[in-house]
PDB file of C-alpha atoms in Angstrom:
ATOM      1  CA  MET A 137      -0.574  82.888 104.841  1.00 50.00           C
ATOM      2  CA  VAL A 138       2.470  81.098 103.517  1.00 46.00           C
ATOM      3  CA  ALA A 139       5.809  82.754 104.109  1.00 49.00           C
ATOM      4  CA  GLU A 140       7.239  83.990 100.850  1.00 49.00           C
ATOM      5  CA  THR A 141      10.524  82.466  99.891  1.00 48.00           C
ATOM      6  CA  VAL A 142      12.275  84.797  97.532  1.00 50.00           C
ATOM      7  CA  HIS A 143      14.634  83.079  95.182  1.00 50.00           C
ATOM      8  CA  HIS A 144      17.622  84.741  93.571  1.00 50.00           C
ATOM      9  CA  HIS A 145      19.413  82.886  90.825  1.00 50.00           C
ATOM     10  CA  ASN A 146      23.126  82.548  91.384  1.00 45.00           C
ATOM     11  CA  HIS A 147      25.233  83.164  88.340  1.00 44.00           C
ATOM     12  CA  ASP A 148      28.935  82.756  87.772  1.00 41.00           C
ATOM     13  CA  ALA A 149      30.883  85.421  89.589  1.00 36.00           C
ATOM     14  CA  ASN A 150      32.293  86.654  86.292  1.00 41.00           C
ATOM     15  CA  ASP A 151      29.004  87.504  84.620  1.00 51.00           C
ATOM     16  CA  GLY A 152      28.542  90.758  86.520  1.00 65.00           C
ATOM     17  CA  ASN A 153      25.138  92.123  87.372  1.00 87.00           C
ATOM     18  CA  ARG A 154      22.291  90.247  85.797  1.00 96.00           C
ATOM     19  CA  THR A 155      18.676  91.350  85.791  1.00 97.00           C
ATOM     20  CA  LEU A 156      15.804  88.903  85.629  1.00 97.00           C
ATOM     21  CA  ILE A 157      13.324  90.033  82.972  1.00 98.00           C
ATOM     22  CA  PHE A 158       9.822  88.620  82.610  1.00 98.00           C
ATOM     23  CA  SER A 159       8.731  88.695  78.968  1.00 98.00           C
ATOM     24  CA  TYR A 160       5.027  88.288  78.326  1.00 98.00           C
ATOM     25  CA  GLY A 161       4.668  89.463  74.719  1.00 97.00           C
ATOM     26  CA  THR A 162       6.594  89.826  71.483  1.00 96.00           C
ATOM     27  CA  LEU A 163       9.968  88.944  73.059  1.00 97.00           C
ATOM     28  CA  LYS A 164       8.810  85.386  73.786  1.00 97.00           C
ATOM     29  CA  ARG A 165      10.058  82.414  71.768  1.00 96.00           C
ATOM     30  CA  GLY A 166       8.252  82.227  68.431  1.00 95.00           C
ATOM     31  CA  PHE A 167       7.146  85.877  68.490  1.00 96.00           C
ATOM     32  CA  SER A 168       8.243  88.843  66.397  1.00 93.00           C
ATOM     33  CA  ASN A 169      10.845  90.481  68.658  1.00 94.00           C
ATOM     34  CA  HIS A 170      12.442  87.287  69.949  1.00 96.00           C
ATOM     35  CA  ASN A 171      15.342  87.785  67.528  1.00 96.00           C
ATOM     36  CA  LEU A 172      16.673  90.443  69.928  1.00 96.00           C
ATOM     37  CA  LEU A 173      16.841  87.852  72.706  1.00 97.00           C
ATOM     38  CA  GLN A 174      18.388  85.325  70.329  1.00 97.00           C
ATOM     39  CA  ASP A 175      21.132  87.873  69.560  1.00 98.00           C
ATOM     40  CA  LEU A 176      21.683  88.445  73.279  1.00 98.00           C
ATOM     41  CA  ILE A 177      21.766  84.712  73.993  1.00 98.00           C
ATOM     42  CA  ARG A 178      24.395  84.261  71.252  1.00 98.00           C
ATOM     43  CA  THR A 179      26.634  86.927  72.799  1.00 97.00           C
ATOM     44  CA  GLY A 180      26.102  85.567  76.304  1.00 97.00           C
ATOM     45  CA  ASP A 181      24.088  88.643  77.309  1.00 98.00           C
ATOM     46  CA  ALA A 182      20.885  86.703  78.030  1.00 98.00           C
ATOM     47  CA  SER A 183      19.830  83.237  79.066  1.00 97.00           C
ATOM     48  CA  PHE A 184      16.433  81.566  79.228  1.00 97.00           C
ATOM     49  CA  ILE A 185      15.459  80.589  82.780  1.00 96.00           C
ATOM     50  CA  GLY A 186      12.002  79.063  82.323  1.00 95.00           C
ATOM     51  CA  LEU A 187       8.261  79.573  82.145  1.00 96.00           C
ATOM     52  CA  TYR A 188       6.736  81.701  84.872  1.00 96.00           C
ATOM     53  CA  LYS A 189       3.490  83.393  85.779  1.00 96.00           C
ATOM     54  CA  THR A 190       2.839  86.479  87.851  1.00 97.00           C
ATOM     55  CA  SER A 191       2.098  85.777  91.514  1.00 95.00           C
ATOM     56  CA  HIS A 192      -0.575  88.493  91.467  1.00 96.00           C
ATOM     57  CA  ARG A 193      -3.175  89.346  88.881  1.00 97.00           C
ATOM     58  CA  TYR A 194      -2.378  92.036  86.322  1.00 98.00           C
ATOM     59  CA  PRO A 195      -4.203  93.203  83.203  1.00 98.00           C
ATOM     60  CA  LEU A 196      -2.566  92.020  79.978  1.00 98.00           C
ATOM     61  CA  VAL A 197      -4.173  93.745  76.996  1.00 98.00           C
ATOM     62  CA  CYS A 198      -3.555  94.467  73.331  1.00 97.00           C
ATOM     63  CA  GLY A 199      -3.179  98.019  72.111  1.00 96.00           C
ATOM     64  CA  PRO A 200      -2.606  99.489  68.657  1.00 96.00           C
ATOM     65  CA  TYR A 201      -1.306  96.983  66.070  1.00 96.00           C
ATOM     66  CA  ARG A 202      -2.044  94.146  68.519  1.00 96.00           C
ATOM     67  CA  VAL A 203       0.952  95.187  70.619  1.00 96.00           C
ATOM     68  CA  PRO A 204       0.680  93.596  74.078  1.00 97.00           C
ATOM     69  CA  PHE A 205       0.821  95.680  77.254  1.00 98.00           C
ATOM     70  CA  LEU A 206       1.053  94.564  80.853  1.00 98.00           C
ATOM     71  CA  LEU A 207      -0.631  97.199  83.006  1.00 98.00           C
ATOM     72  CA  ASN A 208       0.628  98.004  86.474  1.00 98.00           C
ATOM     73  CA  LEU A 209      -2.832  97.660  88.027  1.00 97.00           C
ATOM     74  CA  PRO A 210      -2.340  94.680  90.366  1.00 96.00           C
ATOM     75  CA  GLY A 211      -5.494  92.841  91.366  1.00 97.00           C
ATOM     76  CA  SER A 212      -7.209  93.278  87.990  1.00 97.00           C
ATOM     77  CA  GLY A 213      -7.035  90.822  85.115  1.00 97.00           C
ATOM     78  CA  HIS A 214      -5.399  87.436  85.571  1.00 96.00           C
ATOM     79  CA  LYS A 215      -2.144  85.847  86.582  1.00 96.00           C
ATOM     80  CA  VAL A 216      -0.128  86.349  83.417  1.00 97.00           C
ATOM     81  CA  HIS A 217       2.061  83.667  81.843  1.00 97.00           C
ATOM     82  CA  GLY A 218       5.395  84.382  80.198  1.00 97.00           C
ATOM     83  CA  GLU A 219       9.100  83.576  80.024  1.00 97.00           C
ATOM     84  CA  LEU A 220      11.905  84.537  82.362  1.00 97.00           C
ATOM     85  CA  TYR A 221      15.326  85.616  81.117  1.00 98.00           C
ATOM     86  CA  SER A 222      18.506  86.576  82.899  1.00 98.00           C
ATOM     87  CA  VAL A 223      20.014  89.564  81.117  1.00 98.00           C
ATOM     88  CA  SER A 224      23.377  91.350  81.380  1.00 98.00           C
ATOM     89  CA  ALA A 225      23.684  95.124  81.790  1.00 97.00           C
ATOM     90  CA  ARG A 226      24.497  95.399  78.092  1.00 97.00           C
ATOM     91  CA  GLY A 227      21.510  93.243  77.168  1.00 98.00           C
ATOM     92  CA  LEU A 228      19.269  95.288  79.444  1.00 98.00           C
ATOM     93  CA  ALA A 229      20.314  98.506  77.691  1.00 97.00           C
ATOM     94  CA  ARG A 230      19.254  96.991  74.361  1.00 97.00           C
ATOM     95  CA  MET A 231      15.928  95.809  75.786  1.00 97.00           C
ATOM     96  CA  ASP A 232      15.276  99.222  77.339  1.00 97.00           C
ATOM     97  CA  GLU A 233      15.916 100.772  73.941  1.00 96.00           C
ATOM     98  CA  LEU A 234      13.489  98.359  72.237  1.00 95.00           C
ATOM     99  CA  GLU A 235      10.825  99.012  74.870  1.00 96.00           C
ATOM    100  CA  GLY A 236      11.283 102.796  74.704  1.00 96.00           C
ATOM    101  CA  THR A 237      11.745 103.300  78.437  1.00 96.00           C
ATOM    102  CA  THR A 238      13.277 106.769  77.991  1.00 96.00           C
ATOM    103  CA  ARG A 239      10.450 107.745  75.623  1.00 95.00           C
ATOM    104  CA  HIS A 240       7.702 106.801  78.107  1.00 94.00           C
ATOM    105  CA  HIS A 241       6.457 103.853  76.032  1.00 95.00           C
ATOM    106  CA  TYR A 242       7.037 101.241  78.732  1.00 97.00           C
ATOM    107  CA  GLU A 243       8.527 101.354  82.202  1.00 97.00           C
ATOM    108  CA  ARG A 244      10.605  98.593  83.750  1.00 98.00           C
ATOM    109  CA  LEU A 245       9.280  97.774  87.204  1.00 98.00           C
ATOM    110  CA  PRO A 246       9.650  94.958  89.764  1.00 97.00           C
ATOM    111  CA  ILE A 247       7.289  91.991  89.560  1.00 97.00           C
ATOM    112  CA  LYS A 248       6.919  88.798  91.585  1.00 96.00           C
ATOM    113  CA  LEU A 249       6.675  85.496  89.734  1.00 96.00           C
ATOM    114  CA  LEU A 250       5.941  81.847  90.356  1.00 95.00           C
ATOM    115  CA  PRO A 251       7.109  78.932  88.201  1.00 94.00           C
ATOM    116  CA  ALA A 252       4.543  77.854  85.596  1.00 91.00           C
ATOM    117  CA  GLU A 253       4.102  74.338  84.311  1.00 77.00           C
ATOM    118  CA  GLU A 254       5.909  73.519  81.066  1.00 65.00           C
ATOM    119  CA  GLY A 255       3.472  73.830  78.181  1.00 60.00           C
ATOM    120  CA  ALA A 256       1.060  75.842  80.304  1.00 55.00           C
ATOM    121  CA  ASP A 257       1.344  78.872  78.069  1.00 57.00           C
ATOM    122  CA  GLU A 258       0.106  76.992  74.992  1.00 58.00           C
ATOM    123  CA  ASN A 259      -2.814  75.611  76.949  1.00 62.00           C
ATOM    124  CA  VAL A 260      -3.854  78.839  78.582  1.00 68.00           C
ATOM    125  CA  ASN A 261      -7.412  79.588  77.601  1.00 72.00           C
ATOM    126  CA  ASN A 262      -8.038  83.305  77.277  1.00 73.00           C
ATOM    127  CA  GLU A 263     -11.724  82.787  76.593  1.00 66.00           C
ATOM    128  CA  ASP A 264     -13.079  81.074  79.667  1.00 54.00           C
ATOM    129  CA  GLN A 265     -13.923  83.792  82.116  1.00 50.00           C
ATOM    130  CA  VAL A 266     -14.090  81.722  85.264  1.00 46.00           C
ATOM    131  CA  ASN A 267     -10.930  79.966  86.266  1.00 48.00           C
ATOM    132  CA  LEU A 268     -11.218  78.903  89.870  1.00 44.00           C
ATOM    133  CA  GLU A 269      -7.470  78.819  90.378  1.00 49.00           C
ATOM    134  CA  ASP A 270      -7.385  82.470  89.357  1.00 46.00           C
ATOM    135  CA  GLU A 271     -10.473  83.767  91.024  1.00 42.00           C
ATOM    136  CA  THR A 272     -10.232  82.280  94.504  1.00 40.00           C
ATOM    137  CA  MET A 273      -8.474  84.591  96.880  1.00 40.00           C
ATOM    138  CA  MET A 274      -6.835  81.647  98.596  1.00 39.00           C
ATOM    139  CA  THR A 275      -4.289  81.204  95.855  1.00 44.00           C
ATOM    140  CA  GLU A 276      -2.959  84.741  96.265  1.00 45.00           C
ATOM    141  CA  ASP A 277      -0.572  83.296  98.855  1.00 48.00           C
ATOM    142  CA  ALA A 278       0.048  80.044  97.042  1.00 52.00           C
ATOM    143  CA  PRO A 279       3.145  78.236  98.233  1.00 58.00           C
ATOM    144  CA  GLY A 280       6.008  78.072  95.814  1.00 69.00           C
ATOM    145  CA  VAL A 281       9.277  79.806  95.309  1.00 82.00           C
ATOM    146  CA  LEU A 282       8.725  83.448  94.467  1.00 88.00           C
ATOM    147  CA  THR A 283      11.187  84.998  92.080  1.00 92.00           C
ATOM    148  CA  CYS A 284      11.692  88.740  92.047  1.00 95.00           C
ATOM    149  CA  ALA A 285      12.142  89.997  88.514  1.00 97.00           C
ATOM    150  CA  GLU A 286      11.318  93.035  86.414  1.00 98.00           C
ATOM    151  CA  ALA A 287       8.888  93.504  83.548  1.00 98.00           C
ATOM    152  CA  TYR A 288       8.132  96.163  80.967  1.00 98.00           C
ATOM    153  CA  PHE A 289       4.784  97.625  81.963  1.00 98.00           C
ATOM    154  CA  ALA A 290       2.747 100.029  79.879  1.00 98.00           C
ATOM    155  CA  HIS A 291       3.692 103.536  80.997  1.00 96.00           C
ATOM    156  CA  SER A 292       1.476 104.849  83.800  1.00 96.00           C
ATOM    157  CA  ASN A 293       0.565 107.845  81.586  1.00 94.00           C
ATOM    158  CA  TYR A 294      -1.837 105.693  79.590  1.00 96.00           C
ATOM    159  CA  ALA A 295      -2.279 102.419  81.510  1.00 97.00           C
ATOM    160  CA  VAL A 296      -5.690 103.163  83.037  1.00 97.00           C
ATOM    161  CA  GLU A 297      -7.077 104.412  79.699  1.00 97.00           C
ATOM    162  CA  MET A 298      -5.754 101.272  77.998  1.00 97.00           C
ATOM    163  CA  TRP A 299      -7.560  99.086  80.565  1.00 98.00           C
ATOM    164  CA  LYS A 300     -10.841 100.937  79.998  1.00 97.00           C
ATOM    165  CA  LYS A 301     -10.408 100.783  76.220  1.00 97.00           C
ATOM    166  CA  ASN A 302     -10.119  96.984  76.483  1.00 96.00           C
ATOM    167  CA  GLY A 303     -13.400  96.824  78.409  1.00 97.00           C
ATOM    168  CA  LYS A 304     -11.444  95.851  81.535  1.00 96.00           C
ATOM    169  CA  ARG A 305     -10.877  92.371  80.132  1.00 96.00           C
ATOM    170  CA  GLY A 306      -7.397  90.988  80.355  1.00 97.00           C
ATOM    171  CA  LEU A 307      -5.592  88.012  78.871  1.00 97.00           C
ATOM    172  CA  ARG A 308      -3.815  85.243  80.739  1.00 96.00           C
ATOM    173  CA  CYS A 309      -1.282  84.830  77.992  1.00 97.00           C
ATOM    174  CA  TYR A 310      -0.286  86.568  74.766  1.00 97.00           C
ATOM    175  CA  THR A 311      -0.692  83.676  72.329  1.00 95.00           C
ATOM    176  CA  LYS A 312      -0.409  83.341  68.564  1.00 93.00           C
ATOM    177  CA  LYS A 313      -4.146  83.952  68.358  1.00 93.00           C
ATOM    178  CA  GLU A 314      -3.723  87.416  69.864  1.00 92.00           C
ATOM    179  CA  THR A 315      -1.062  88.334  67.305  1.00 93.00           C
ATOM    180  CA  LYS A 316      -3.539  88.205  64.405  1.00 93.00           C
ATOM    181  CA  GLY A 317      -3.246  91.661  62.925  1.00 92.00           C
ATOM    182  CA  TYR A 318       0.065  92.416  64.665  1.00 95.00           C
ATOM    183  CA  VAL A 319       2.019  94.999  62.691  1.00 94.00           C
ATOM    184  CA  LYS A 320       5.800  95.065  63.027  1.00 90.00           C
ATOM    185  CA  ARG A 321       7.367  98.347  63.988  1.00 87.00           C
ATOM    186  CA  GLY A 322       8.915  98.919  60.556  1.00 90.00           C
ATOM    187  CA  ASP A 323       5.551  98.460  58.840  1.00 94.00           C
ATOM    188  CA  ARG A 324       3.690 101.078  60.893  1.00 93.00           C
ATOM    189  CA  PRO A 325       3.163 104.638  59.610  1.00 93.00           C
ATOM    190  CA  GLN A 326       6.596 106.152  60.178  1.00 91.00           C
ATOM    191  CA  HIS A 327       5.500 109.756  60.698  1.00 94.00           C
ATOM    192  CA  LEU A 328       3.728 108.797  63.917  1.00 94.00           C
ATOM    193  CA  THR A 329       5.485 107.999  67.171  1.00 94.00           C
ATOM    194  CA  PHE A 330       4.527 104.988  69.243  1.00 94.00           C
ATOM    195  CA  LEU A 331       2.793 107.330  71.690  1.00 95.00           C
ATOM    196  CA  ASP A 332       0.845 108.886  68.787  1.00 96.00           C
ATOM    197  CA  HIS A 333      -0.345 105.384  67.858  1.00 96.00           C
ATOM    198  CA  ILE A 334      -1.409 104.816  71.455  1.00 97.00           C
ATOM    199  CA  ARG A 335      -3.243 108.150  71.653  1.00 96.00           C
ATOM    200  CA  LEU A 336      -5.073 107.424  68.379  1.00 96.00           C
ATOM    201  CA  PHE A 337      -5.975 103.931  69.558  1.00 96.00           C
ATOM    202  CA  LEU A 338      -7.357 105.276  72.849  1.00 97.00           C
ATOM    203  CA  SER A 339      -9.348 108.036  71.164  1.00 96.00           C
ATOM    204  CA  GLU A 340     -10.945 105.813  68.479  1.00 90.00           C
TER     205      GLU A 340
END
């Protein structure tokens, strides 16, 4: 058992409270919602820290319209790859709004991360089912600097159903391949709420 070293990024004293946010889906660079982060980076309300992966396994699945969801069911799925951002209070409010935290779409919860190799996310293979690094229990306490961050998890109201609906198969990384068929928010039927879409998806 390796002692966990928890790493907190030091920011300039004048930038107030920053929250570290792990983005694993459409907020990543090159994906459909990244323009929000670009806006926040321009105004100094967000900065890119680096590529990270979860220190524990979590299910990462696609729901309606190929929207990605991280499920708060640790121990299932894989170690998930994504990007880490440092976000101001103002930036966090905008991200919470996008992720619908008050409407029970997603919930922002703590998550522990480890640095991932540069380029690892492009090379992550979601197909191969046996990845020894992932499956051996020994790596659960892998040495490395743990970073405590937060991530937008699928709301607990529907997380277990979403896992079952996906045949209990999770992704390691939300890649361009997984976005095939992704429908932007503005192009979805407007009379249905996001939760309606989820309910329909789960009942199909």
